[in-house]
Amino acid sequence: MALEFSAMHLIVGEKTASMSDFSPIVGEDSHRYLHGHSVYKVEIFSDSSTYWWSSFKYGDKTSYSEDVANLTLGIDEANPRSKDQVELSKQLFCLYDDKEKCLYISDAKKKSFIAHYLKSKIGKKVEIKNFYKSVDDFLKIIQSVESVKFTAKRNLFSIDAAVTKILPSPGDVYGLGMPEAFSLGSGPINLALDVIHSLH
């Protein structure tokens, strides 16, 4: 199974994280960590100069049934696991690249957990944020693009969006005759930049 990682901005205190921030947990042995209803087994690996890598195997301590299905025999039988035992059947990985100043997480939905874990270990405020490009940064990137094409679909959420203002006027007060979707393309890049500015 292939893993997909999301790139995140890791902030410790009020600044972008550095490897020195991980010093309290570098070299720490495998350990358990409880968060909410989940139990985590944490393994930490580190090249102290560039990378901090960790893996988490975890499971829900509230997920328990008195009976389990025996697929071989086709019967239900008593659960051999006690309520004190938790199956660590899920995995989470994260890597911090100090050179690129980027945190990679295998499940972006768990970024709040990673922030909570690091805060408890480091003892400082920790935030994990998505990377966003400003309009100006985006325009700098597309200077080398030959053309730009936008596709928009008219629905309940986009009906009042600025991009729909370039649609033709409706045929009547009920909006009949309006296109359900449209595409807009611009060839020479100088014209494309004008289009993007008008949509911003």
mmCIF file of C-alpha atoms in Angstrom:
data_model
loop_
_atom_site.group_PDB
_atom_site.id
_atom_site.type_symbol
_atom_site.label_atom_id
_atom_site.label_comp_id
_atom_site.label_asym_id
_atom_site.label_seq_id
_atom_site.Cartn_x
_atom_site.Cartn_y
_atom_site.Cartn_z
ATOM 1 C CA MET A 1 0.000 0.000 0.000
ATOM 2 C CA ALA A 2 1.410 3.374 -1.037
ATOM 3 C CA LEU A 3 1.569 6.185 1.500
ATOM 4 C CA GLU A 4 0.839 9.791 0.649
ATOM 5 C CA PHE A 5 2.324 12.521 2.820
ATOM 6 C CA SER A 6 1.039 16.060 3.328
ATOM 7 C CA ALA A 7 3.583 18.874 3.696
ATOM 8 C CA MET A 8 2.942 21.107 6.714
ATOM 9 C CA HIS A 9 4.481 24.137 8.408
ATOM 10 C CA LEU A 10 5.657 23.268 11.940
ATOM 11 C CA ILE A 11 5.832 26.187 14.355
ATOM 12 C CA VAL A 12 7.379 25.848 17.824
ATOM 13 C CA GLY A 13 6.920 28.825 20.086
ATOM 14 C CA GLU A 14 6.581 31.690 17.639
ATOM 15 C CA LYS A 15 8.991 30.528 14.948
ATOM 16 C CA THR A 16 9.526 27.788 12.397
ATOM 17 C CA ALA A 17 10.830 24.647 14.087
ATOM 18 C CA SER A 18 14.505 23.684 14.066
ATOM 19 C CA MET A 19 16.208 20.425 15.045
ATOM 20 C CA SER A 20 17.164 21.863 18.432
ATOM 21 C CA ASP A 21 13.454 21.913 19.325
ATOM 22 C CA PHE A 22 13.403 18.109 19.135
ATOM 23 C CA SER A 23 16.297 17.639 21.562
ATOM 24 C CA PRO A 24 14.022 16.594 24.495
ATOM 25 C CA ILE A 25 12.806 13.553 22.528
ATOM 26 C CA VAL A 26 15.745 12.667 20.285
ATOM 27 C CA GLY A 27 16.906 9.190 21.254
ATOM 28 C CA GLU A 28 13.863 8.508 23.419
ATOM 29 C CA ASP A 29 12.980 4.806 23.668
ATOM 30 C CA SER A 30 9.761 3.307 22.344
ATOM 31 C CA HIS A 31 6.922 4.398 24.604
ATOM 32 C CA ARG A 32 3.151 4.549 25.025
ATOM 33 C CA TYR A 33 1.147 7.737 24.722
ATOM 34 C CA LEU A 34 -2.533 8.189 25.569
ATOM 35 C CA HIS A 35 -4.622 10.798 23.762
ATOM 36 C CA GLY A 36 -8.400 10.877 23.975
ATOM 37 C CA HIS A 37 -9.720 7.355 23.382
ATOM 38 C CA SER A 38 -6.599 6.264 21.519
ATOM 39 C CA VAL A 39 -3.463 4.469 22.670
ATOM 40 C CA TYR A 40 -0.260 5.113 20.691
ATOM 41 C CA LYS A 41 2.995 3.182 20.545
ATOM 42 C CA VAL A 42 5.638 5.726 19.552
ATOM 43 C CA GLU A 43 8.951 4.979 17.863
ATOM 44 C CA ILE A 44 11.383 7.850 17.232
ATOM 45 C CA PHE A 45 14.353 7.905 14.884
ATOM 46 C CA SER A 46 16.593 10.858 14.227
ATOM 47 C CA ASP A 47 19.544 12.089 12.252
ATOM 48 C CA SER A 48 20.086 14.900 14.738
ATOM 49 C CA SER A 49 21.525 17.229 12.121
ATOM 50 C CA THR A 50 18.738 17.116 9.522
ATOM 51 C CA TYR A 51 15.807 14.772 10.123
ATOM 52 C CA TRP A 52 13.382 13.798 12.857
ATOM 53 C CA TRP A 53 11.279 10.751 12.011
ATOM 54 C CA SER A 54 8.566 9.062 14.081
ATOM 55 C CA SER A 55 6.062 6.279 13.650
ATOM 56 C CA PHE A 56 2.885 5.734 15.628
ATOM 57 C CA LYS A 57 0.908 2.496 15.870
ATOM 58 C CA TYR A 58 -2.416 3.132 17.524
ATOM 59 C CA GLY A 59 -5.870 1.846 18.317
ATOM 60 C CA ASP A 60 -9.099 2.871 20.009
ATOM 61 C CA LYS A 61 -9.356 1.658 23.612
ATOM 62 C CA THR A 62 -13.155 1.959 23.537
ATOM 63 C CA SER A 63 -13.489 -0.358 20.525
ATOM 64 C CA TYR A 64 -14.386 -3.699 22.082
ATOM 65 C CA SER A 65 -17.000 -6.403 21.572
ATOM 66 C CA GLU A 66 -17.762 -9.376 23.793
ATOM 67 C CA ASP A 67 -18.112 -11.550 20.687
ATOM 68 C CA VAL A 68 -16.012 -11.919 17.548
ATOM 69 C CA ALA A 69 -16.748 -13.678 14.265
ATOM 70 C CA ASN A 70 -14.626 -16.735 13.470
ATOM 71 C CA LEU A 71 -14.437 -16.573 9.674
ATOM 72 C CA THR A 72 -12.918 -20.061 9.359
ATOM 73 C CA LEU A 73 -15.582 -21.849 11.392
ATOM 74 C CA GLY A 74 -18.384 -19.452 10.465
ATOM 75 C CA ILE A 75 -19.442 -18.965 14.070
ATOM 76 C CA ASP A 76 -19.430 -16.274 16.754
ATOM 77 C CA GLU A 77 -17.246 -16.881 19.779
ATOM 78 C CA ALA A 78 -16.067 -15.098 22.900
ATOM 79 C CA ASN A 79 -13.523 -12.367 22.254
ATOM 80 C CA PRO A 80 -10.115 -13.715 23.363
ATOM 81 C CA ARG A 81 -8.935 -10.135 23.962
ATOM 82 C CA SER A 82 -9.694 -8.525 27.316
ATOM 83 C CA LYS A 83 -10.944 -4.945 27.691
ATOM 84 C CA ASP A 84 -7.474 -4.014 28.973
ATOM 85 C CA GLN A 85 -5.919 -4.975 25.631
ATOM 86 C CA VAL A 86 -5.967 -2.632 22.625
ATOM 87 C CA GLU A 87 -5.281 -3.651 19.039
ATOM 88 C CA LEU A 88 -2.753 -1.223 17.548
ATOM 89 C CA SER A 89 -4.026 -1.762 14.011
ATOM 90 C CA LYS A 90 -3.536 1.748 12.579
ATOM 91 C CA GLN A 91 -0.332 3.557 11.660
ATOM 92 C CA LEU A 92 0.826 7.152 11.368
ATOM 93 C CA PHE A 93 4.190 8.475 10.192
ATOM 94 C CA CYS A 94 5.753 11.908 10.291
ATOM 95 C CA LEU A 95 9.080 13.328 9.201
ATOM 96 C CA TYR A 96 10.563 16.749 9.851
ATOM 97 C CA ASP A 97 13.113 17.943 7.300
ATOM 98 C CA ASP A 98 15.132 20.714 8.914
ATOM 99 C CA LYS A 99 16.798 21.660 5.628
ATOM 100 C CA GLU A 100 13.472 22.293 3.896
ATOM 101 C CA LYS A 101 11.761 23.409 7.145
ATOM 102 C CA CYS A 102 8.856 21.092 6.352
ATOM 103 C CA LEU A 103 6.866 18.519 8.343
ATOM 104 C CA TYR A 104 5.504 15.579 6.349
ATOM 105 C CA ILE A 105 2.514 13.701 7.805
ATOM 106 C CA SER A 106 1.013 10.504 6.385
ATOM 107 C CA ASP A 107 -2.478 11.499 7.570
ATOM 108 C CA ALA A 108 -3.220 15.234 7.567
ATOM 109 C CA LYS A 109 -6.284 14.631 9.764
ATOM 110 C CA LYS A 110 -3.934 13.718 12.613
ATOM 111 C CA LYS A 111 -2.009 17.013 12.624
ATOM 112 C CA SER A 112 -3.777 18.166 15.802
ATOM 113 C CA PHE A 113 -2.640 14.976 17.547
ATOM 114 C CA ILE A 114 0.962 15.471 16.371
ATOM 115 C CA ALA A 115 0.859 19.055 17.653
ATOM 116 C CA HIS A 116 -0.521 17.869 21.017
ATOM 117 C CA TYR A 117 2.131 15.137 21.293
ATOM 118 C CA LEU A 118 5.027 17.462 20.454
ATOM 119 C CA LYS A 119 3.761 20.140 22.831
ATOM 120 C CA SER A 120 3.645 17.634 25.696
ATOM 121 C CA LYS A 121 7.176 16.435 24.952
ATOM 122 C CA ILE A 122 8.873 19.704 24.012
ATOM 123 C CA GLY A 123 7.105 21.872 26.582
ATOM 124 C CA LYS A 124 6.414 24.718 24.161
ATOM 125 C CA LYS A 125 3.467 25.910 22.120
ATOM 126 C CA VAL A 126 3.258 23.892 18.891
ATOM 127 C CA GLU A 127 1.227 24.687 15.796
ATOM 128 C CA ILE A 128 0.966 22.769 12.538
ATOM 129 C CA LYS A 129 -0.397 24.739 9.611
ATOM 130 C CA ASN A 130 -0.995 24.134 5.924
ATOM 131 C CA PHE A 131 1.246 25.908 3.461
ATOM 132 C CA TYR A 132 -0.566 28.554 1.437
ATOM 133 C CA LYS A 133 0.585 30.660 -1.470
ATOM 134 C CA SER A 134 -0.446 34.278 -1.718
ATOM 135 C CA VAL A 135 -1.878 35.521 -5.010
ATOM 136 C CA ASP A 136 1.387 37.369 -5.706
ATOM 137 C CA ASP A 137 3.458 34.221 -5.038
ATOM 138 C CA PHE A 138 1.149 32.225 -7.285
ATOM 139 C CA LEU A 139 1.513 34.780 -10.073
ATOM 140 C CA LYS A 140 5.297 34.592 -9.800
ATOM 141 C CA ILE A 141 5.145 30.810 -10.174
ATOM 142 C CA ILE A 142 3.005 30.896 -13.309
ATOM 143 C CA GLN A 143 5.206 33.401 -15.148
ATOM 144 C CA SER A 144 6.555 30.413 -17.083
ATOM 145 C CA VAL A 145 3.121 28.970 -17.907
ATOM 146 C CA GLU A 146 1.920 29.392 -21.475
ATOM 147 C CA SER A 147 -1.795 29.323 -20.709
ATOM 148 C CA VAL A 148 -4.252 29.168 -17.830
ATOM 149 C CA LYS A 149 -7.659 27.492 -17.749
ATOM 150 C CA PHE A 150 -10.331 27.724 -15.042
ATOM 151 C CA THR A 151 -13.370 25.488 -14.734
ATOM 152 C CA ALA A 152 -16.292 26.473 -12.504
ATOM 153 C CA LYS A 153 -19.549 24.746 -11.727
ATOM 154 C CA ARG A 154 -22.631 26.624 -10.632
ATOM 155 C CA ASN A 155 -24.111 25.170 -7.447
ATOM 156 C CA LEU A 156 -25.527 26.207 -4.097
ATOM 157 C CA PHE A 157 -22.078 27.072 -2.724
ATOM 158 C CA SER A 158 -20.665 28.928 -5.699
ATOM 159 C CA ILE A 159 -23.735 30.844 -6.846
ATOM 160 C CA ASP A 160 -22.611 34.026 -5.080
ATOM 161 C CA ALA A 161 -18.885 33.532 -5.706
ATOM 162 C CA ALA A 162 -16.994 36.268 -7.518
ATOM 163 C CA VAL A 163 -16.017 33.922 -10.336
ATOM 164 C CA THR A 164 -19.681 33.441 -11.331
ATOM 165 C CA LYS A 165 -20.088 37.182 -11.964
ATOM 166 C CA ILE A 166 -18.496 36.727 -15.368
ATOM 167 C CA LEU A 167 -21.337 34.402 -16.398
ATOM 168 C CA PRO A 168 -23.911 35.774 -18.834
ATOM 169 C CA SER A 169 -27.024 37.338 -17.322
ATOM 170 C CA PRO A 170 -29.869 34.871 -16.612
ATOM 171 C CA GLY A 171 -32.656 34.568 -19.118
ATOM 172 C CA ASP A 172 -35.311 35.302 -16.474
ATOM 173 C CA VAL A 173 -35.770 36.000 -12.771
ATOM 174 C CA TYR A 174 -35.589 32.277 -11.997
ATOM 175 C CA GLY A 175 -32.097 31.946 -13.438
ATOM 176 C CA LEU A 176 -33.250 29.666 -16.233
ATOM 177 C CA GLY A 177 -30.878 29.529 -19.151
ATOM 178 C CA MET A 178 -27.782 29.920 -16.971
ATOM 179 C CA PRO A 179 -24.987 27.406 -17.742
ATOM 180 C CA GLU A 180 -24.394 24.711 -15.123
ATOM 181 C CA ALA A 181 -20.649 24.801 -15.734
ATOM 182 C CA PHE A 182 -18.174 26.728 -17.816
ATOM 183 C CA SER A 183 -14.485 26.823 -18.658
ATOM 184 C CA LEU A 184 -12.384 29.899 -19.182
ATOM 185 C CA GLY A 185 -9.042 29.794 -20.930
ATOM 186 C CA SER A 186 -6.438 32.444 -21.575
ATOM 187 C CA GLY A 187 -3.560 32.042 -24.005
ATOM 188 C CA PRO A 188 -0.680 34.518 -23.733
ATOM 189 C CA ILE A 189 0.435 34.650 -20.105
ATOM 190 C CA ASN A 190 0.143 38.432 -19.840
ATOM 191 C CA LEU A 191 -3.578 38.085 -20.570
ATOM 192 C CA ALA A 192 -3.861 35.175 -18.137
ATOM 193 C CA LEU A 193 -2.422 37.328 -15.341
ATOM 194 C CA ASP A 194 -5.080 39.942 -16.027
ATOM 195 C CA VAL A 195 -7.758 37.260 -15.736
ATOM 196 C CA ILE A 196 -6.388 36.024 -12.392
ATOM 197 C CA HIS A 197 -6.205 39.548 -10.999
ATOM 198 C CA SER A 198 -9.825 40.138 -12.007
ATOM 199 C CA LEU A 199 -10.928 36.994 -10.147
ATOM 200 C CA HIS A 200 -9.042 37.813 -6.953
#
